[in-house]
PDB file of C-alpha atoms in Angstrom:
ATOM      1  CA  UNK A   1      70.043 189.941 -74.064  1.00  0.00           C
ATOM      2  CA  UNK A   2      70.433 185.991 -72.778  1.00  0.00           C
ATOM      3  CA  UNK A   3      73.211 185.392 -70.885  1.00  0.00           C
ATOM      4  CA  UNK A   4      76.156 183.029 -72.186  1.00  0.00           C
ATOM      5  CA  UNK A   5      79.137 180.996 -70.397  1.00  0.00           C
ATOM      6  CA  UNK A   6      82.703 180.940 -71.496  1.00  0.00           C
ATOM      7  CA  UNK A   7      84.358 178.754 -72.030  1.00  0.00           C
ATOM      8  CA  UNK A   8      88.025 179.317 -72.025  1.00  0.00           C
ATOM      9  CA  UNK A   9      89.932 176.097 -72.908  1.00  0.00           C
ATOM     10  CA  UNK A  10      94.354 176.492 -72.838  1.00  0.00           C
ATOM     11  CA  UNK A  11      95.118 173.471 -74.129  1.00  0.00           C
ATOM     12  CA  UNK A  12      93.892 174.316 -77.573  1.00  0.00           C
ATOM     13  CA  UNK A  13      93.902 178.676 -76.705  1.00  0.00           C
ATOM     14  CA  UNK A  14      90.313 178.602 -77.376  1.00  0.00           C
ATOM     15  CA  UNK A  15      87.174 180.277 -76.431  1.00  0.00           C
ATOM     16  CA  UNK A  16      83.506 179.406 -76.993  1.00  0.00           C
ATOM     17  CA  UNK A  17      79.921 181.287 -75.826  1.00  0.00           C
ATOM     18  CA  UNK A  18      77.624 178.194 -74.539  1.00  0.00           C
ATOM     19  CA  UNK A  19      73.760 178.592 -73.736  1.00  0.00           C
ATOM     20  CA  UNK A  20      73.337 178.271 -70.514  1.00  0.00           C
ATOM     21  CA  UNK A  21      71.797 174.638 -70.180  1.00  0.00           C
ATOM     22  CA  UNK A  22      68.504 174.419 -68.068  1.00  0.00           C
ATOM     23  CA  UNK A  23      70.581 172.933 -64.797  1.00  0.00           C
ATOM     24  CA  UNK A  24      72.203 176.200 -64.523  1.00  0.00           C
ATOM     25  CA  UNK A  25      69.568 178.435 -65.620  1.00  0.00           C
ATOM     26  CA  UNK A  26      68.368 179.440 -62.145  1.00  0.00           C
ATOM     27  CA  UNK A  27      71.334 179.429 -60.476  1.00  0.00           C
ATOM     28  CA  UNK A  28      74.087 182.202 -59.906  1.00  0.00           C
ATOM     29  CA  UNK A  29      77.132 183.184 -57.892  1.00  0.00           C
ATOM     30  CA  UNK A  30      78.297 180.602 -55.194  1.00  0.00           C
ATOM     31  CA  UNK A  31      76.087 178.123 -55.918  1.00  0.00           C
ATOM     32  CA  UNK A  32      76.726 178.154 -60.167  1.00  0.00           C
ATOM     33  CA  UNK A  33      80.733 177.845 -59.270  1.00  0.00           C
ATOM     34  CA  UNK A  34      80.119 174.986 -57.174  1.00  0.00           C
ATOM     35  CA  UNK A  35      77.425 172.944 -59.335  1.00  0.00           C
ATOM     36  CA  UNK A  36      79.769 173.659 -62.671  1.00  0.00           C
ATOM     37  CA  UNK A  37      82.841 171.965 -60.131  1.00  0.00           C
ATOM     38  CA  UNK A  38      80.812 169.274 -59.237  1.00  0.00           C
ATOM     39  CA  UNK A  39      79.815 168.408 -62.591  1.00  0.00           C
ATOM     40  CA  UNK A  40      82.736 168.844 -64.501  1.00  0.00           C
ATOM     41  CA  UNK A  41      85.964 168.515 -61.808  1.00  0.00           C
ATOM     42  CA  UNK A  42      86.856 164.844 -61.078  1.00  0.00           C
ATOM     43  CA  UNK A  43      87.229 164.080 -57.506  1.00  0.00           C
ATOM     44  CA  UNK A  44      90.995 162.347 -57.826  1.00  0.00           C
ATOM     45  CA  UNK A  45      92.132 165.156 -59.881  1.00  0.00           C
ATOM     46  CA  UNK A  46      95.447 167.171 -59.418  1.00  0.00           C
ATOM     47  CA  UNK A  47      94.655 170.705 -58.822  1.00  0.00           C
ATOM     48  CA  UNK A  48      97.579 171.546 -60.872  1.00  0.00           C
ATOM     49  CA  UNK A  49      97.181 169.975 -63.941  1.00  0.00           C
ATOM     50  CA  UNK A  50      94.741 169.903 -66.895  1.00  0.00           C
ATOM     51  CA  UNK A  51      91.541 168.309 -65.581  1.00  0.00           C
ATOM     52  CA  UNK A  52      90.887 171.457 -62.883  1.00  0.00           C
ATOM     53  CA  UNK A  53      89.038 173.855 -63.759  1.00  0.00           C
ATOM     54  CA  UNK A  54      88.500 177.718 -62.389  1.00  0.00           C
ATOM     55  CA  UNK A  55      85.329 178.856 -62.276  1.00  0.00           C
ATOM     56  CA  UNK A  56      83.777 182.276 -62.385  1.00  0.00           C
ATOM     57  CA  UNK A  57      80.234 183.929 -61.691  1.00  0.00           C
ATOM     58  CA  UNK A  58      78.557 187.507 -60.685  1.00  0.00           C
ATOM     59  CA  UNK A  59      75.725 186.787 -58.030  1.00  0.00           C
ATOM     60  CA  UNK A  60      71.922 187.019 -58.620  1.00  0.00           C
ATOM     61  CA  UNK A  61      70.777 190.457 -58.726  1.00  0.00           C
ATOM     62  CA  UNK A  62      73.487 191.818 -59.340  1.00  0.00           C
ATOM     63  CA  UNK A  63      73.475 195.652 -61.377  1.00  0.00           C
ATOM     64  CA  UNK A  64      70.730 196.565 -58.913  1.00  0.00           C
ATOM     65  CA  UNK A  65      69.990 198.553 -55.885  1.00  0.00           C
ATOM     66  CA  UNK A  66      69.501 195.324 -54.001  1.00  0.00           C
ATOM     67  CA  UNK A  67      71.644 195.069 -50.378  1.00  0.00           C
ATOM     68  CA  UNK A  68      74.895 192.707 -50.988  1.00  0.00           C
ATOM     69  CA  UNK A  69      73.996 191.866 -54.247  1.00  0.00           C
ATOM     70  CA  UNK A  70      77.274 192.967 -56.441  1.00  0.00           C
ATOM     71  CA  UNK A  71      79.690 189.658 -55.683  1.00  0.00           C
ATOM     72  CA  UNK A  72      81.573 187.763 -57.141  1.00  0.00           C
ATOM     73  CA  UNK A  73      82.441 184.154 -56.652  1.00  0.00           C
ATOM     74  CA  UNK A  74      85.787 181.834 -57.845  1.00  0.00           C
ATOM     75  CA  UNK A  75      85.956 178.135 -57.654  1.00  0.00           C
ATOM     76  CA  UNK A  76      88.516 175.320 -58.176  1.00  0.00           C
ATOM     77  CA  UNK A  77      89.582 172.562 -56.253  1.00  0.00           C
ATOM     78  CA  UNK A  78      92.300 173.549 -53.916  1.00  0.00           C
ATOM     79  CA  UNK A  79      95.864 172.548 -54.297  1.00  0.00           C
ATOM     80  CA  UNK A  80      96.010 173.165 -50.546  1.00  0.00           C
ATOM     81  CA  UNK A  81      92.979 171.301 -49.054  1.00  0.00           C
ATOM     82  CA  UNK A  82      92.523 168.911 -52.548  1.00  0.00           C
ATOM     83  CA  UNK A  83      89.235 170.045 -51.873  1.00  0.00           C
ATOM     84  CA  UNK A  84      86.561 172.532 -53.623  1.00  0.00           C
ATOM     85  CA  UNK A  85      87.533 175.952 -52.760  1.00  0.00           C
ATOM     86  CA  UNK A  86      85.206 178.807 -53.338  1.00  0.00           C
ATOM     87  CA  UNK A  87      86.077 182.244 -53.120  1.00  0.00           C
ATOM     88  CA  UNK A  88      83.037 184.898 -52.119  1.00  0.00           C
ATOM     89  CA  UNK A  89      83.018 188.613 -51.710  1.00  0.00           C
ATOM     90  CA  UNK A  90      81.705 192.272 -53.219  1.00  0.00           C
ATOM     91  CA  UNK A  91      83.485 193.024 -56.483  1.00  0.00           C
ATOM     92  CA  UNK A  92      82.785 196.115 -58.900  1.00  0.00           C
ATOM     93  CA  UNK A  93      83.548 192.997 -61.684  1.00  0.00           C
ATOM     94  CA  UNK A  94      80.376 191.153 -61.037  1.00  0.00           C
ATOM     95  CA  UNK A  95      78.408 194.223 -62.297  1.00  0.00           C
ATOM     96  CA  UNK A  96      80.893 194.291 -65.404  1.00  0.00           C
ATOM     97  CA  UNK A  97      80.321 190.744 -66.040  1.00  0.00           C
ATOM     98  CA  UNK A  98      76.524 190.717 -65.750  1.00  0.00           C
ATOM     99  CA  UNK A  99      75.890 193.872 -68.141  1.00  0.00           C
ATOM    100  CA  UNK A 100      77.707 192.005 -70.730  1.00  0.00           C
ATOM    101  CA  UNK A 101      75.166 188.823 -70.277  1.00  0.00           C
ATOM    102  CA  UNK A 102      78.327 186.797 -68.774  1.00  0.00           C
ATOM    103  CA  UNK A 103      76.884 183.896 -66.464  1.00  0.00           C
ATOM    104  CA  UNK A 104      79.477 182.704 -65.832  1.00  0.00           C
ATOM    105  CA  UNK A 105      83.430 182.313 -67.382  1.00  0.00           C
ATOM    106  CA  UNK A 106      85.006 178.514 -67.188  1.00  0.00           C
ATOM    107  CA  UNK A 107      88.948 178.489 -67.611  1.00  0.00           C
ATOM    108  CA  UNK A 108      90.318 174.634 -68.544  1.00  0.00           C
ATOM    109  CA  UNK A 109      93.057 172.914 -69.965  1.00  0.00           C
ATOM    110  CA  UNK A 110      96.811 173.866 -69.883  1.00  0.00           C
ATOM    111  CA  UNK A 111      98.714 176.406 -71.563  1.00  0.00           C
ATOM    112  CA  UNK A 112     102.084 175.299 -72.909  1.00  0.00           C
ATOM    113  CA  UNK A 113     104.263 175.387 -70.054  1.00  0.00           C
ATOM    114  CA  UNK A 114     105.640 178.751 -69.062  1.00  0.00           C
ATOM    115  CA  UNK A 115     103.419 180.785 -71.506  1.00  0.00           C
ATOM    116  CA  UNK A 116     101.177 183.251 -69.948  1.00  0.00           C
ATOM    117  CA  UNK A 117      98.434 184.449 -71.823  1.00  0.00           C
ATOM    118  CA  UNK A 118      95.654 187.409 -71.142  1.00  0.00           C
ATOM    119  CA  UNK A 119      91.874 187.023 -71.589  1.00  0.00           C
ATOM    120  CA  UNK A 120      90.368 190.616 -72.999  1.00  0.00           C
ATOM    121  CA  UNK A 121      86.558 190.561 -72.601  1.00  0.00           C
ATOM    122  CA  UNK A 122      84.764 193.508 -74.181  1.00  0.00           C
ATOM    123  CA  UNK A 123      81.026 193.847 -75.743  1.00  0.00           C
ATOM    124  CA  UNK A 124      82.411 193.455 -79.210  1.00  0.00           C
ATOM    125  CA  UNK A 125      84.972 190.681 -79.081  1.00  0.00           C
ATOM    126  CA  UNK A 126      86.853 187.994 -76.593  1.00  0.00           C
ATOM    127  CA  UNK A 127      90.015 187.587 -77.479  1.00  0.00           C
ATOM    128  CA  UNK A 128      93.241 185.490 -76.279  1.00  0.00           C
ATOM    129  CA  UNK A 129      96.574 187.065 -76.445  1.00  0.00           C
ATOM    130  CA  UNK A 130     100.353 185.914 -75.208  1.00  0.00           C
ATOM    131  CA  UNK A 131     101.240 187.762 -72.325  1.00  0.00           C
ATOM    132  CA  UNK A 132     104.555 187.899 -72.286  1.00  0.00           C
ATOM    133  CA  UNK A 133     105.153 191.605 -71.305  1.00  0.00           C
ATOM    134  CA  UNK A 134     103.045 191.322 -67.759  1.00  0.00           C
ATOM    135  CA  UNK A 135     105.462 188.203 -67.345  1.00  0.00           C
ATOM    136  CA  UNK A 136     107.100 188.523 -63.561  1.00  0.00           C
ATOM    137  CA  UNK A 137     105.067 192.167 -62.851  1.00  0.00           C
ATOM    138  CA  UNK A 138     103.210 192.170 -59.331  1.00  0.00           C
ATOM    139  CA  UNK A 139      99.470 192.677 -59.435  1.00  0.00           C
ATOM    140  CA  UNK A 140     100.125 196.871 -58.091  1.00  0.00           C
ATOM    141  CA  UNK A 141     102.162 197.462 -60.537  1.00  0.00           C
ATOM    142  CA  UNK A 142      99.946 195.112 -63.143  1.00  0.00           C
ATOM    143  CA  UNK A 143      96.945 197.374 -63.123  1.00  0.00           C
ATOM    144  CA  UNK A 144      98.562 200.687 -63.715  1.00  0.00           C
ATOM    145  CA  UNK A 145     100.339 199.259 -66.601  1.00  0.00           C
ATOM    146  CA  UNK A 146      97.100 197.812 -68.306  1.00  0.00           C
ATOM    147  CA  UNK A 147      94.840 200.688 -67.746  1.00  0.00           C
ATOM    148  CA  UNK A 148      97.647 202.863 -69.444  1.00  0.00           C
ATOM    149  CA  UNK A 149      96.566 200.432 -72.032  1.00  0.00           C
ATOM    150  CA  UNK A 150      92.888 199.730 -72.033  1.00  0.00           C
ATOM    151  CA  UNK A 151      91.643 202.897 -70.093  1.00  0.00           C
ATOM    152  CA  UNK A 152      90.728 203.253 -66.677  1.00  0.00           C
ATOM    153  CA  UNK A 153      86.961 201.601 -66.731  1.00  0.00           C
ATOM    154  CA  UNK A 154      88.610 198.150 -67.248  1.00  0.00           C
ATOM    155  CA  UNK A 155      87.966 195.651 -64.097  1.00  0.00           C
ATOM    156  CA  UNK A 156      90.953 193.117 -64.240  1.00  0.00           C
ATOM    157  CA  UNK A 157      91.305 189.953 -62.325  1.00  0.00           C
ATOM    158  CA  UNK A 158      95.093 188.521 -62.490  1.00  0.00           C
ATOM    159  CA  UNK A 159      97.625 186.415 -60.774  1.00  0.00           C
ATOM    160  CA  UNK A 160     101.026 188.073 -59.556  1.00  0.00           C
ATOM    161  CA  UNK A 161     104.502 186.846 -59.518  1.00  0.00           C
ATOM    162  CA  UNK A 162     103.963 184.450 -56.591  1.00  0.00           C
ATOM    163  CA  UNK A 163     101.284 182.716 -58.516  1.00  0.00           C
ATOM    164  CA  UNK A 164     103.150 182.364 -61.715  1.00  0.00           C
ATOM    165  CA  UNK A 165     105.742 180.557 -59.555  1.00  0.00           C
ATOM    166  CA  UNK A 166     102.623 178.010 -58.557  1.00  0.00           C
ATOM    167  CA  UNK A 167     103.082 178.624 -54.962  1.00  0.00           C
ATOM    168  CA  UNK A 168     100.269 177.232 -53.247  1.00  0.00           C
ATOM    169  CA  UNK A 169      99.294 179.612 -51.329  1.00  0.00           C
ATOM    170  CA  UNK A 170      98.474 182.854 -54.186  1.00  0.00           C
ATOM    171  CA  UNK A 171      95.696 184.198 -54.395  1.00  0.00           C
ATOM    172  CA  UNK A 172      93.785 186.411 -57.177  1.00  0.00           C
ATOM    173  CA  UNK A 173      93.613 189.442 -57.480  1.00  0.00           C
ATOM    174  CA  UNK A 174      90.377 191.578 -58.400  1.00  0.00           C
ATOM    175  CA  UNK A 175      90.487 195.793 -58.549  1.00  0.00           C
ATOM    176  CA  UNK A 176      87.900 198.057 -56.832  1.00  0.00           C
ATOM    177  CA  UNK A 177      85.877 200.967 -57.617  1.00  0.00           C
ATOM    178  CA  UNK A 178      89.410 202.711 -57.267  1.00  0.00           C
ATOM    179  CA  UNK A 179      91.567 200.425 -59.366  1.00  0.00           C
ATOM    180  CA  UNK A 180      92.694 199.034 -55.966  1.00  0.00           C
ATOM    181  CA  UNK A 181      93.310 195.970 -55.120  1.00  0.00           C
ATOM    182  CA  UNK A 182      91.441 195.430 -52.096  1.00  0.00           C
ATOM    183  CA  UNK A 183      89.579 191.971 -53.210  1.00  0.00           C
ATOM    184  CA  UNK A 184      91.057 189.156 -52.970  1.00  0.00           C
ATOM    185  CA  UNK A 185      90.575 185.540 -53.492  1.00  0.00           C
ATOM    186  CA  UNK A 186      93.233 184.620 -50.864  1.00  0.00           C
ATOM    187  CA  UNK A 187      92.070 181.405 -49.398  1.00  0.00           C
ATOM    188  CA  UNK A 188      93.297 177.844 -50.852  1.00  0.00           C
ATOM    189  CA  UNK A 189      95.660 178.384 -53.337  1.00  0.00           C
ATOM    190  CA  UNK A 190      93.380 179.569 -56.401  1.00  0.00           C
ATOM    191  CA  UNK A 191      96.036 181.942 -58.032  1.00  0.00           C
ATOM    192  CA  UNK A 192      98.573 178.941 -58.263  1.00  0.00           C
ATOM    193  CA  UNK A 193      95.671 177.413 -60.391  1.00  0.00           C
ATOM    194  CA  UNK A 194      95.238 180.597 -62.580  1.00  0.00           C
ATOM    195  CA  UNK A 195      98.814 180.073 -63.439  1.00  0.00           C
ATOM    196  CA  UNK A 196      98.788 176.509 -63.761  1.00  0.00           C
ATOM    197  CA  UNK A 197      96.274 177.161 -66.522  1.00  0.00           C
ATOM    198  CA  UNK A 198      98.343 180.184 -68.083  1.00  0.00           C
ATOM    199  CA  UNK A 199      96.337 182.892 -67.430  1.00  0.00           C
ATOM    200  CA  UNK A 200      97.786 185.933 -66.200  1.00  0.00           C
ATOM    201  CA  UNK A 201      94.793 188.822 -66.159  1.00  0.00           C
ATOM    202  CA  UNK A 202      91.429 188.823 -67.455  1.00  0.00           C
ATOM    203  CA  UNK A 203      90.524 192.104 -68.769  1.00  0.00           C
ATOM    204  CA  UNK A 204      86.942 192.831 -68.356  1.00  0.00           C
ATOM    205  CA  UNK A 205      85.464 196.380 -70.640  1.00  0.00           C
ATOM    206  CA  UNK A 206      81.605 196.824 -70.677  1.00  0.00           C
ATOM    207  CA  UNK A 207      81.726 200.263 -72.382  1.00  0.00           C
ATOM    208  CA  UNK A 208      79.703 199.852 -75.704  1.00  0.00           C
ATOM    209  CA  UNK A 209      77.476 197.197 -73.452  1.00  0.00           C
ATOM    210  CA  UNK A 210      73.639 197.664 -73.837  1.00  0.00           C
ATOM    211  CA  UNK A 211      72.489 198.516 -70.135  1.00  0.00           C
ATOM    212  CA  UNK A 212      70.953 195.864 -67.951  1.00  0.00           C
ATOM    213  CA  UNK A 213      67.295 196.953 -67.376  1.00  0.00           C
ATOM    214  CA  UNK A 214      64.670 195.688 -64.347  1.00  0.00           C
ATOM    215  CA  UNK A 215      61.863 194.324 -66.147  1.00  0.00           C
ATOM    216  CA  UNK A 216      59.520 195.394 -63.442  1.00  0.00           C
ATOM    217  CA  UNK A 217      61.375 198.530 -61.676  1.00  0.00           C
ATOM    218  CA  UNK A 218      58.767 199.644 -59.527  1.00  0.00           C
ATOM    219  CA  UNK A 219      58.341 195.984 -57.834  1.00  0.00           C
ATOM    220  CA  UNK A 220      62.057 195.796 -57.701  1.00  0.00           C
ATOM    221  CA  UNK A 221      62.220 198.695 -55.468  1.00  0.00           C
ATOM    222  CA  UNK A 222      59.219 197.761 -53.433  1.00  0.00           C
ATOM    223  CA  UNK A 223      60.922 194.600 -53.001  1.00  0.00           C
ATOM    224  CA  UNK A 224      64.232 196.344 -51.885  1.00  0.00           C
ATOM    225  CA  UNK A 225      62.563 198.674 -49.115  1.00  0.00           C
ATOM    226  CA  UNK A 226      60.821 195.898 -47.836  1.00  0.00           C
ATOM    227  CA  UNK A 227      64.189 193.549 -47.678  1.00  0.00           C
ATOM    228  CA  UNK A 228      66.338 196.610 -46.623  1.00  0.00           C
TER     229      UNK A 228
END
């Protein structure tokens, strides 16, 4: 299965699956977020408005037994530093993301103000839906609510009410192996840019995904041990 990038655009509530051009085609997590910024974020922009963009990637190797391999990495420039901000930790998500051949997801644009919408990503369809019912509900109580909807194997990254008020300082939120939130990207204001752009919660289902394989399993684990 080749791996796309999406390319969510709220300006015009659109989303499009891109090959993944040749520049990108070795590269993954931290280092994919930051190339896509550097490429497609102007330097003078405001981190508020349409021009910034939020970026989203699993790492390499991720969906194997390889040491420190399942993270997930979030860029945008910063509306506190003005600078590229890039967010970097473990995340049951990045598995999600790579066993549905996701590279990685690009958010852009703007949303009519004060419209929130949520981003449902499953094997069969991507869809774009007005949130308006998740509208002023903090991220704890945000992923009970949506897993009484969309079943408990969902991985959901969202904003909470801080966020949707743009201050500068909110993070994202991403859900555990528990449904807990215990990741966060809390440095540099990325959840005030999640809002800026309208999105509330991505809602990432793999069930009915074909199973990432090793194409060489036996190396792979010789490679491991010798690593580990």
């Amino acid at each position: 299965m080749d791996s796309k990038i999406l390319r969510i655009n709220m300006s015009e509530l659109k989303i499009n699956e891109e090959e993944v051009s040749k520049d990108y085609l070795l590269l993954n997590g931290r280092e994919l977020t930051t190339k896509i910024m550097s490429d497609e974020i102007p330097e003078n922009c405001n981190p508020l408005k349409e021009k910034n963009k939020v970026v989203i990637a699993p790492s390499i190797l991720n969906n194997t037994n390889s040491s420190c391999s399942g993270r997930l990495s979030i860029g945008a420039k910063s509306p506190l530093t003005l600078t590229i901000k890039e967010y970097n930790s473990e995340a049951v998500c990045s598995h999600k993301l790579i066993k549905l051949a996701i590279k990685a997801i690009i958010i852009e644009g703007l949303s009519e103000e004060n419209k929130f919408y949520k981003v449902i990503i499953k094997n069969e369809s991507i869809v774009l839906e007005l949130a308006e019912e998740y509208e002023g509900i903090g991220s704890y109580n945000l992923i009970d609510l949506i897993k009484s909807e969309y079943g408990n194997e969902i991985v959901l990254i969202s904003i909470g009410v801080e966020a949707e008020n743009k201050m500068i300082a909110a993070g994202i939120s991403i859900n555990d192996v528990d449904s807990h939130f215990h990741r966060y990207a809390a440095g540099g204001g990325l959840g005030a840019v999640l809002a800026a752009k309208g999105v509330k919660a991505l809602i990432i289902d793999n069930n009915n995904s074909d199973k990432a394989e090793l194409h060489n399993k036996a190396k792979s684990n010789l490679s491991v041990k010798k690593f580990d």
